């Protein structure tokens, strides 16, 4: 199953091959946030989920733990983060220590396919936009639903292109109630200066990726095609995000009814 997860993870990260995965920690070393906007997640969980101290959150494919650590710091909820890349988990643990939230954070290297089978009884599960790693849309929703208790919540990030009507039908089919939607243009309370983020705007972010890719190409010239392919795919993603012409990102909080 790990091999299948790696292949789908590579695809979701716009990598053409799993050969890129060992280089991701180096390529992304200038970033902490990898995926969901922590302020959006904090707002949704703080508003809907439960009381601090008693709330347990599962963060699947947690990356470097930005969402988990900030949740723990701001809301004092207990978070378990799972990711396939050991270097990301190591960094997440360092950040938990830096922000003095180690008692609230439990980070582990693991395959999220196994996690959705074994992790149960959470108040909320978080899952970022990483393609079909857990299966098709219905399979993904059902697997996430299985990790939370009755009345529990799913926070889901979506960059997909199926219609709102199709999503609504899927929510109903899988026994999930749509509680709130936050879109890219929705105002969100939080740290507007985002002092946590190492690289914040798209220009400097792309420059950092290009710089790290070039450094790797000098060390591994035989991987030039793979690394160039990743850089080009990231340029397209940054362009899409800036132009908003092919990407409409929304974050949902769903309730298991």
Coordinates of C-alpha atoms in Angstrom, one line a residue:
X1 CA 0.0 0.0 0.0
X2 CA 2.9 2.4 0.7
X3 CA 4.0 2.2 -2.9
X4 CA 0.5 3.1 -4.1
X5 CA 0.4 6.0 -1.6
X6 CA 3.8 7.3 -2.8
X7 CA 2.6 7.2 -6.4
X8 CA -0.6 9.1 -5.6
X9 CA 1.3 11.5 -3.4
X10 CA 3.8 12.3 -6.1
X11 CA 0.9 12.9 -8.5
X12 CA -0.9 15.2 -6.1
X13 CA 2.3 17.2 -5.6
X14 CA 2.5 17.6 -9.4
X15 CA 5.5 15.3 -9.5
X16 CA 5.8 13.1 -12.6
X17 CA 7.5 10.3 -10.7
X18 CA 8.1 9.0 -7.2
X19 CA 11.8 9.6 -7.8
X20 CA 11.1 13.1 -6.8
X21 CA 9.9 12.3 -3.3
X22 CA 13.3 12.0 -1.6
X23 CA 14.1 15.5 -2.8
X24 CA 10.9 17.1 -1.5
X25 CA 12.3 18.0 1.9
X26 CA 15.2 19.9 0.3
X27 CA 13.0 21.5 -2.4
X28 CA 10.5 22.7 0.3
X29 CA 12.9 23.6 3.1
X30 CA 12.0 27.3 2.9
X31 CA 8.3 26.6 3.6
X32 CA 6.4 25.6 6.7
X33 CA 2.9 25.7 5.4
X34 CA 2.3 23.1 2.8
X35 CA -1.4 23.1 1.8
X36 CA -4.3 24.2 3.9
X37 CA -4.5 27.7 5.3
X38 CA -4.1 27.4 9.1
X39 CA -6.1 30.5 9.9
X40 CA -9.1 29.0 8.0
X41 CA -8.9 25.7 9.8
X42 CA -8.5 27.4 13.2
X43 CA -11.5 29.6 12.5
X44 CA -13.7 26.7 11.5
X45 CA -12.7 24.3 14.3
X46 CA -12.9 27.1 16.9
X47 CA -16.4 28.0 15.8
X48 CA -17.9 24.5 15.3
X49 CA -16.1 21.6 16.9
X50 CA -15.7 21.7 20.7
X51 CA -14.2 22.9 23.9
X52 CA -10.4 23.3 24.3
X53 CA -8.7 20.6 26.2
X54 CA -11.3 17.9 25.3
X55 CA -11.1 18.1 21.5
X56 CA -9.0 15.6 19.6
X57 CA -8.1 16.3 16.0
X58 CA -6.5 14.1 13.3
X59 CA -4.4 15.8 10.7
X60 CA -3.9 13.5 7.8
X61 CA -0.9 14.2 5.4
X62 CA 0.0 16.9 7.9
X63 CA 3.2 17.9 6.1
X64 CA 5.5 19.9 8.4
X65 CA 2.7 20.4 10.9
X66 CA 1.9 24.0 10.4
X67 CA -1.9 23.5 10.8
X68 CA -1.4 21.1 13.8
X69 CA 1.0 23.3 15.7
X70 CA -1.0 26.5 15.2
X71 CA -4.2 24.7 16.2
X72 CA -2.6 23.5 19.4
X73 CA -1.1 27.0 20.1
X74 CA -4.3 29.0 19.4
X75 CA -7.1 26.6 20.5
X76 CA -5.2 24.2 22.9
X77 CA -6.7 21.1 21.2
X78 CA -4.9 17.8 21.0
X79 CA -3.7 17.0 17.5
X80 CA -2.3 13.9 15.9
X81 CA -0.5 14.5 12.7
X82 CA 0.5 11.8 10.2
X83 CA 2.7 12.1 7.1
X84 CA 4.6 9.7 4.9
X85 CA 7.8 11.9 4.8
X86 CA 10.1 11.4 7.9
X87 CA 11.8 14.8 7.4
X88 CA 8.4 16.6 7.5
X89 CA 7.5 14.9 10.8
X90 CA 10.9 15.7 12.3
X91 CA 10.4 19.4 11.4
X92 CA 6.8 19.3 12.8
X93 CA 8.2 18.0 16.1
X94 CA 10.8 20.8 16.1
X95 CA 8.0 23.4 15.6
X96 CA 5.9 21.9 18.4
X97 CA 8.8 22.3 20.7
X98 CA 9.5 25.8 19.5
X99 CA 5.9 26.9 20.1
X100 CA 5.8 25.0 23.5
X101 CA 2.9 22.8 22.4
X102 CA 4.5 19.3 22.6
X103 CA 1.9 18.1 25.2
X104 CA -0.8 18.8 22.6
X105 CA 0.9 17.5 19.4
X106 CA 1.6 13.9 18.5
X107 CA 3.4 13.5 15.1
X108 CA 4.1 10.2 13.4
X109 CA 5.5 8.9 10.2
X110 CA 2.8 6.8 8.5
X111 CA 0.7 5.8 5.5
X112 CA -2.6 7.6 5.7
X113 CA -4.3 4.5 4.1
X114 CA -3.5 2.7 7.3
X115 CA -4.3 5.7 9.4
X116 CA -7.9 5.8 8.2
X117 CA -8.3 2.2 9.1
X118 CA -6.8 2.4 12.5
X119 CA -7.4 5.9 13.9
X120 CA -10.9 6.2 15.3
X121 CA -13.0 8.4 17.7
X122 CA -11.7 11.8 16.8
X123 CA -13.7 15.0 17.1
X124 CA -12.4 16.2 13.8
X125 CA -10.3 15.1 10.9
X126 CA -8.4 17.5 8.6
X127 CA -7.5 16.5 5.1
X128 CA -5.9 18.8 2.5
X129 CA -6.3 18.9 -1.2
X130 CA -4.0 16.0 -2.2
X131 CA -5.9 14.4 -5.1
X132 CA -7.1 10.8 -5.0
X133 CA -4.7 9.5 -2.5
X134 CA -7.6 7.9 -0.5
X135 CA -9.6 7.0 -3.6
X136 CA -12.4 8.7 -5.5
X137 CA -14.5 11.4 -3.9
X138 CA -17.0 9.1 -2.2
X139 CA -14.3 6.7 -1.0
X140 CA -12.4 9.6 0.5
X141 CA -15.4 11.0 2.3
X142 CA -16.3 7.6 3.7
X143 CA -12.8 6.9 4.9
X144 CA -12.5 10.3 6.6
X145 CA -15.9 9.8 8.2
X146 CA -14.8 6.6 9.8
X147 CA -12.1 8.3 11.8
X148 CA -14.5 10.6 13.7
X149 CA -17.1 10.0 16.3
X150 CA -20.8 10.4 15.7
X151 CA -21.4 14.2 15.4
X152 CA -17.8 14.7 14.5
X153 CA -16.4 16.9 11.8
X154 CA -14.3 16.8 8.6
X155 CA -12.4 19.8 7.4
X156 CA -11.7 19.3 3.7
X157 CA -9.8 21.5 1.3
X158 CA -10.9 21.2 -2.4
X159 CA -9.3 22.2 -5.6
X160 CA -11.4 19.9 -7.8
X161 CA -13.5 20.7 -10.7
X162 CA -16.8 18.8 -10.1
X163 CA -19.8 21.0 -9.6
X164 CA -21.2 22.3 -6.4
X165 CA -24.3 20.2 -7.1
X166 CA -22.2 17.0 -7.4
X167 CA -20.5 17.7 -4.2
X168 CA -23.8 18.4 -2.4
X169 CA -25.1 15.0 -3.7
X170 CA -21.9 13.3 -2.5
X171 CA -22.2 14.8 1.0
X172 CA -25.8 13.6 1.2
X173 CA -24.9 10.1 -0.1
X174 CA -22.1 9.7 2.5
X175 CA -24.2 11.0 5.4
X176 CA -22.4 14.3 5.8
X177 CA -23.9 17.7 6.6
X178 CA -22.3 20.8 5.1
X179 CA -21.9 23.2 8.0
X180 CA -19.9 26.0 6.5
X181 CA -17.9 26.9 3.4
X182 CA -14.9 29.3 3.2
X183 CA -13.7 30.4 -0.2
X184 CA -10.6 32.1 -1.3
X185 CA -12.2 35.5 -1.2
X186 CA -13.9 35.0 2.2
X187 CA -12.5 37.2 5.0
X188 CA -10.7 35.1 7.7
X189 CA -9.6 36.2 11.1
X190 CA -6.1 35.4 12.1
X191 CA -2.5 36.4 11.8
X192 CA -2.6 38.7 8.8
X193 CA 1.2 39.2 8.9
X194 CA 1.6 35.4 9.0
X195 CA 4.9 35.7 10.8
X196 CA 5.0 31.9 11.0
X197 CA 5.5 31.4 7.3
X198 CA 9.1 31.3 6.0
X199 CA 8.0 32.1 2.4
X200 CA 4.8 33.9 2.0
X201 CA 4.1 35.5 -1.4
X202 CA 4.1 33.6 -4.7
X203 CA 7.1 35.4 -6.2
X204 CA 9.5 34.7 -3.4
X205 CA 8.0 31.2 -3.0
X206 CA 8.7 30.3 -6.7
X207 CA 12.1 31.8 -6.4
X208 CA 12.9 29.6 -3.4
X209 CA 11.8 26.5 -5.3
X210 CA 13.8 27.4 -8.4
X211 CA 16.9 28.1 -6.2
X212 CA 16.6 24.8 -4.4
X213 CA 16.0 22.8 -7.6
X214 CA 19.1 24.4 -9.2
X215 CA 21.2 23.4 -6.1
X216 CA 20.0 19.8 -6.5
X217 CA 20.7 19.8 -10.2
X218 CA 24.3 20.7 -9.5
X219 CA 24.6 17.8 -7.1
X220 CA 22.5 15.4 -9.1
X221 CA 22.7 16.3 -12.8
X222 CA 21.1 13.0 -13.8
X223 CA 17.9 14.2 -12.1
X224 CA 17.7 17.4 -14.1
X225 CA 14.6 16.4 -16.1
X226 CA 12.7 15.3 -13.0
X227 CA 13.6 18.5 -11.1
X228 CA 12.9 20.8 -14.1
X229 CA 9.5 19.1 -14.5
X230 CA 8.6 19.8 -10.9
X231 CA 9.7 23.5 -11.2
X232 CA 7.5 23.9 -14.4
X233 CA 4.5 22.3 -12.7
X234 CA 4.9 24.6 -9.7
X235 CA 5.1 27.7 -11.9
X236 CA 1.8 26.6 -13.5
X237 CA 0.2 26.2 -10.1
X238 CA 1.5 29.6 -8.9
X239 CA 0.1 31.2 -12.1
X240 CA -3.2 29.5 -11.6
X241 CA -3.5 30.7 -8.0
X242 CA -2.5 34.3 -9.0
X243 CA -4.8 34.5 -12.0
X244 CA -7.7 32.5 -10.3
X245 CA -8.7 31.5 -13.8
X246 CA -8.6 27.7 -13.3
X247 CA -8.5 27.3 -9.6
X248 CA -11.3 27.9 -7.2
X249 CA -10.3 26.8 -3.7
X250 CA -12.8 26.2 -1.0
X251 CA -12.6 24.8 2.5
X252 CA -15.5 22.9 3.9
X253 CA -16.4 21.8 7.4
X254 CA -18.7 18.8 7.3
X255 CA -20.6 17.1 10.2
X256 CA -21.1 13.3 10.5
X257 CA -24.8 13.0 10.9

